XYZ file of C-alpha atoms in Angstrom:
311
model
C 0.215 -0.047 0.188
C 1.433 3.256 -1.263
C 1.551 5.685 2.093
C 1.294 8.921 0.362
C 0.269 10.170 -3.130
C 3.068 10.576 -5.258
C 1.396 12.980 -7.619
C 1.102 15.583 -5.335
C 1.979 19.482 -6.757
C 3.330 21.970 -4.418
C 0.584 25.025 -4.195
C -1.684 23.158 -6.940
C -4.713 24.399 -4.798
C -3.603 28.180 -4.435
C -5.371 30.468 -6.441
C -3.103 32.464 -8.680
C -2.715 36.075 -7.901
C -4.639 38.429 -9.848
C -2.562 40.594 -12.107
C -4.078 44.262 -13.284
C -4.092 44.194 -17.203
C -2.361 47.127 -18.669
C -5.211 47.827 -21.270
C -7.830 48.274 -18.645
C -5.693 50.509 -16.485
C -4.152 52.631 -19.293
C -7.375 53.162 -20.728
C -8.504 55.430 -17.820
C -5.464 57.555 -17.713
C -6.138 61.012 -19.452
C -3.602 64.027 -19.810
C -5.047 65.444 -16.556
C -4.029 61.801 -14.752
C -0.430 62.588 -15.936
C -0.001 66.154 -14.854
C -1.320 64.894 -11.223
C 1.230 62.251 -11.288
C 3.984 64.596 -12.311
C 2.672 66.780 -9.380
C 2.942 64.058 -6.920
C 6.243 62.623 -7.533
C 9.766 63.723 -6.334
C 10.755 66.908 -8.162
C 13.599 65.619 -9.490
C 11.433 62.718 -11.129
C 8.824 65.004 -13.024
C 10.833 65.036 -16.221
C 11.373 61.525 -15.770
C 7.491 60.674 -15.860
C 6.831 63.204 -18.883
C 9.639 61.415 -20.989
C 7.897 58.177 -20.230
C 4.327 59.572 -20.834
C 4.689 61.613 -23.870
C 8.173 60.339 -25.786
C 7.137 56.405 -25.808
C 10.883 55.518 -24.261
C 11.428 52.996 -21.815
C 12.628 53.602 -18.195
C 16.207 52.091 -18.917
C 16.509 54.366 -21.768
C 15.517 57.538 -19.617
C 18.098 56.389 -16.933
C 20.788 56.579 -19.325
C 20.148 59.961 -21.219
C 22.665 62.680 -21.036
C 22.478 66.492 -21.610
C 24.277 65.877 -25.190
C 21.118 63.528 -25.876
C 18.711 66.610 -25.542
C 18.007 69.383 -27.886
C 15.850 71.953 -27.016
C 14.886 75.198 -28.776
C 11.963 77.611 -30.240
C 11.353 77.762 -34.095
C 10.761 81.210 -35.746
C 6.959 80.017 -35.614
C 7.068 80.429 -31.958
C 6.599 76.627 -31.419
C 9.083 75.351 -28.543
C 10.969 71.840 -30.041
C 12.682 69.403 -28.728
C 14.843 66.163 -29.854
C 15.762 63.174 -27.984
C 18.647 60.905 -29.141
C 17.951 57.445 -27.735
C 20.853 55.272 -28.100
C 21.587 53.621 -24.905
C 19.794 51.828 -22.049
C 20.579 50.812 -18.306
C 19.474 47.374 -16.840
C 20.321 45.729 -13.667
C 22.251 42.531 -13.033
C 24.761 40.836 -10.823
C 23.754 43.470 -8.223
C 24.851 46.608 -10.260
C 23.349 48.999 -12.809
C 25.024 48.601 -16.310
C 24.905 50.638 -19.055
C 24.374 49.217 -22.736
C 22.153 48.956 -26.003
C 18.686 49.490 -25.546
C 16.515 46.552 -25.643
C 16.344 46.932 -29.650
C 19.849 47.918 -29.827
C 19.970 46.298 -33.614
C 18.092 49.267 -34.755
C 20.751 51.719 -33.750
C 20.002 54.990 -32.231
C 16.438 57.033 -32.854
C 15.805 60.524 -32.921
C 12.393 61.353 -30.782
C 10.513 64.523 -31.424
C 9.782 66.035 -27.875
C 6.062 67.412 -27.955
C 6.556 71.167 -27.403
C 3.967 71.476 -24.387
C 6.875 69.633 -22.092
C 9.782 71.809 -23.001
C 9.568 74.254 -20.555
C 9.594 71.325 -18.018
C 12.435 69.896 -19.142
C 14.468 73.023 -19.281
C 13.390 73.464 -15.512
C 14.784 70.121 -15.087
C 18.091 70.443 -16.710
C 18.816 73.783 -14.727
C 17.866 72.074 -11.528
C 18.380 68.266 -11.450
C 20.647 67.226 -14.306
C 24.246 66.260 -13.585
C 26.506 69.112 -14.997
C 28.679 68.967 -18.298
C 27.566 67.992 -21.643
C 27.804 64.096 -20.768
C 26.050 64.842 -17.187
C 23.254 62.131 -16.721
C 19.751 63.850 -16.826
C 18.698 61.631 -14.123
C 21.640 60.724 -11.835
C 21.233 58.912 -8.733
C 20.874 59.692 -5.345
C 22.735 56.867 -4.028
C 26.627 57.946 -4.064
C 27.661 54.021 -4.768
C 25.478 53.840 -8.004
C 26.143 56.048 -11.254
C 22.650 55.645 -12.315
C 19.277 56.378 -11.388
C 17.122 53.070 -10.330
C 13.324 52.624 -10.528
C 13.367 51.580 -7.223
C 14.492 55.485 -6.382
C 11.575 56.685 -8.611
C 8.931 54.420 -7.337
C 9.566 54.979 -3.334
C 7.098 53.510 -1.358
C 3.159 53.763 -0.560
C 1.709 55.611 2.556
C 1.244 52.884 5.298
C -1.732 53.724 7.602
C -2.655 52.053 11.025
C -6.180 50.492 11.670
C -7.548 53.736 12.703
C -6.732 55.205 9.333
C -3.913 57.717 10.464
C -0.653 57.689 8.735
C 2.056 55.448 10.050
C 4.739 55.990 7.428
C 4.307 58.725 4.843
C 4.590 57.632 0.965
C 6.781 59.392 -1.704
C 7.545 58.739 -5.225
C 5.511 56.752 -7.960
C 3.945 54.351 -5.681
C 2.927 57.256 -3.573
C 1.573 58.977 -6.386
C -0.551 56.376 -7.766
C -1.816 55.611 -4.699
C -3.315 59.238 -3.913
C -5.178 59.373 -7.184
C -6.786 56.154 -6.521
C -4.775 53.478 -9.520
C -2.514 51.692 -7.391
C -1.849 48.924 -9.863
C -0.204 51.537 -12.234
C 2.762 50.227 -13.498
C 5.738 52.626 -14.425
C 6.214 51.019 -17.753
C 2.556 51.266 -18.778
C 3.131 55.096 -19.176
C 5.042 53.837 -22.218
C 1.697 52.087 -23.414
C -0.153 55.102 -22.513
C 2.348 57.157 -24.731
C 2.020 54.823 -27.586
C -1.910 55.243 -27.495
C -1.884 59.046 -27.260
C 0.690 59.344 -30.485
C -1.764 56.788 -32.187
C -4.694 59.348 -31.243
C -2.733 62.135 -32.737
C -2.872 60.416 -36.116
C 0.727 58.643 -36.132
C 1.410 56.509 -38.949
C 1.924 52.978 -37.277
C 5.460 52.431 -39.053
C 6.418 56.144 -37.855
C 5.205 55.279 -34.155
C 7.292 52.000 -34.213
C 10.037 53.718 -35.141
C 9.407 56.238 -32.041
C 9.160 53.544 -29.638
C 12.193 51.711 -31.059
C 10.310 48.726 -32.138
C 11.210 46.489 -35.115
C 8.914 47.115 -38.103
C 6.512 44.622 -38.894
C 7.028 41.454 -41.697
C 9.459 41.482 -44.282
C 8.625 44.546 -45.731
C 9.389 46.252 -42.418
C 13.108 44.583 -42.922
C 13.167 47.181 -45.819
C 11.198 50.237 -44.128
C 13.461 52.830 -42.382
C 10.872 55.674 -41.198
C 12.239 59.188 -40.966
C 11.275 60.278 -37.332
C 11.638 63.970 -38.333
C 8.453 63.706 -39.896
C 6.859 63.021 -37.170
C 7.000 66.595 -35.626
C 3.484 67.490 -36.765
C 2.272 64.708 -34.823
C 4.281 65.822 -31.595
C 2.324 68.961 -31.948
C -0.957 67.517 -32.098
C 0.254 64.955 -28.922
C 0.540 68.491 -27.121
C -2.866 69.732 -28.356
C -4.441 66.903 -27.154
C -2.976 67.382 -23.751
C -4.662 71.022 -23.576
C -1.674 72.977 -25.200
C -2.496 75.966 -27.885
C -0.239 77.242 -30.503
C 1.239 80.692 -29.866
C -0.601 83.238 -32.095
C 2.798 85.231 -32.497
C 6.208 84.280 -33.074
C 6.906 84.478 -29.131
C 3.782 85.044 -27.429
C 2.886 85.528 -23.835
C -0.226 83.380 -24.178
C 2.629 80.532 -24.113
C 2.849 78.390 -20.917
C 6.299 79.007 -20.361
C 7.463 81.940 -18.323
C 9.909 84.977 -19.589
C 12.885 83.204 -18.056
C 12.379 79.962 -19.657
C 11.163 81.776 -23.168
C 14.402 83.701 -22.835
C 16.293 80.702 -22.785
C 14.720 78.924 -25.735
C 15.270 81.984 -27.607
C 18.862 82.202 -26.613
C 19.453 78.777 -28.289
C 18.562 80.566 -31.686
C 21.420 81.723 -34.099
C 21.434 85.758 -34.548
C 19.264 85.804 -37.643
C 16.354 83.254 -36.421
C 16.575 85.276 -33.214
C 16.193 88.604 -35.060
C 13.171 87.051 -36.853
C 11.491 86.044 -33.685
C 11.914 89.414 -31.854
C 10.565 91.312 -35.184
C 7.107 89.581 -34.375
C 6.761 90.570 -30.680
C 4.872 93.388 -29.156
C 6.689 96.150 -26.775
C 5.292 94.442 -23.691
C 7.044 91.305 -24.880
C 10.218 92.728 -25.686
C 10.083 94.811 -22.554
C 9.960 91.448 -20.455
C 12.449 89.191 -22.432
C 15.250 91.428 -23.774
C 16.570 91.994 -20.414
C 16.702 88.312 -19.872
C 18.694 87.417 -22.955
C 22.305 87.022 -23.027
C 24.364 90.294 -23.896
C 26.216 88.756 -26.422
C 23.018 87.457 -28.445
C 21.765 90.907 -28.503
C 25.078 92.296 -29.794
C 24.860 89.407 -32.491
C 21.638 90.388 -33.464
C 22.502 93.846 -33.656
C 25.582 93.215 -35.649
C 23.528 91.164 -37.994
C 21.017 93.930 -38.637
C 23.826 96.546 -39.253
C 25.109 94.218 -41.531
C 22.159 94.116 -43.695
C 21.327 97.825 -43.614
C 24.959 98.251 -45.050
């Protein structure tokens, strides 16, 4: 007689843990939700959340970004612009953070257009939180023993409550933010899902959207297709419009969301000819606000170019 059943399976009677499906959660996220989350995370991580939510990048790619990978400015039409060069990623193994290729590194680097409504936030981040120098990390680690920021540092933890409902331990970071807005299962990576959905709503063709996300093109035809992401600028603008952003009516208008100090920094990225053209469309009130904030060498270069044209 057999004393015990040899066909026993450990934990066979345990009910599997229910996992939240990204589609159900992501569909309930709105642009207002993103702004709430941005306002609730740690200040140094606000730009991180915006890049995941509006530029379709992976968290490991964001951790590897450097100042040299970010180009910001303002066009003569008054629309802020930005380009993100994504060619590296950071992953964790052997207890360390390692920098290498992106998940689809065989595709090479990709150029991602930045929706104009987040340009001012990125400029503020560069001034406040990014490491110095062209090769300074956009999101340096807060742990002196580690070079790269980790998702654990960004996630933080949710608040812990006593039985009577009072807070025993305050929360912070992404976990705290999602708890406060009532979406405790919203994963950080799911912002990439949401970003792809928003770019789709903006009318971005699938092939171009896959290129922005760093995905391999579909099928055999896809192997011979190499979309030019610089053609995605109109869709980036549309993404911002879906977020509630409005195009400026003048070359540089006070109706934009960027304060004068930020707008002055955007203007300072222009060459003398483009800067002169932008200033020519401004009102006297706008000039009075912005001219004192522009670098003296920029003003001198504009005057020199104008004098040269008049001779």
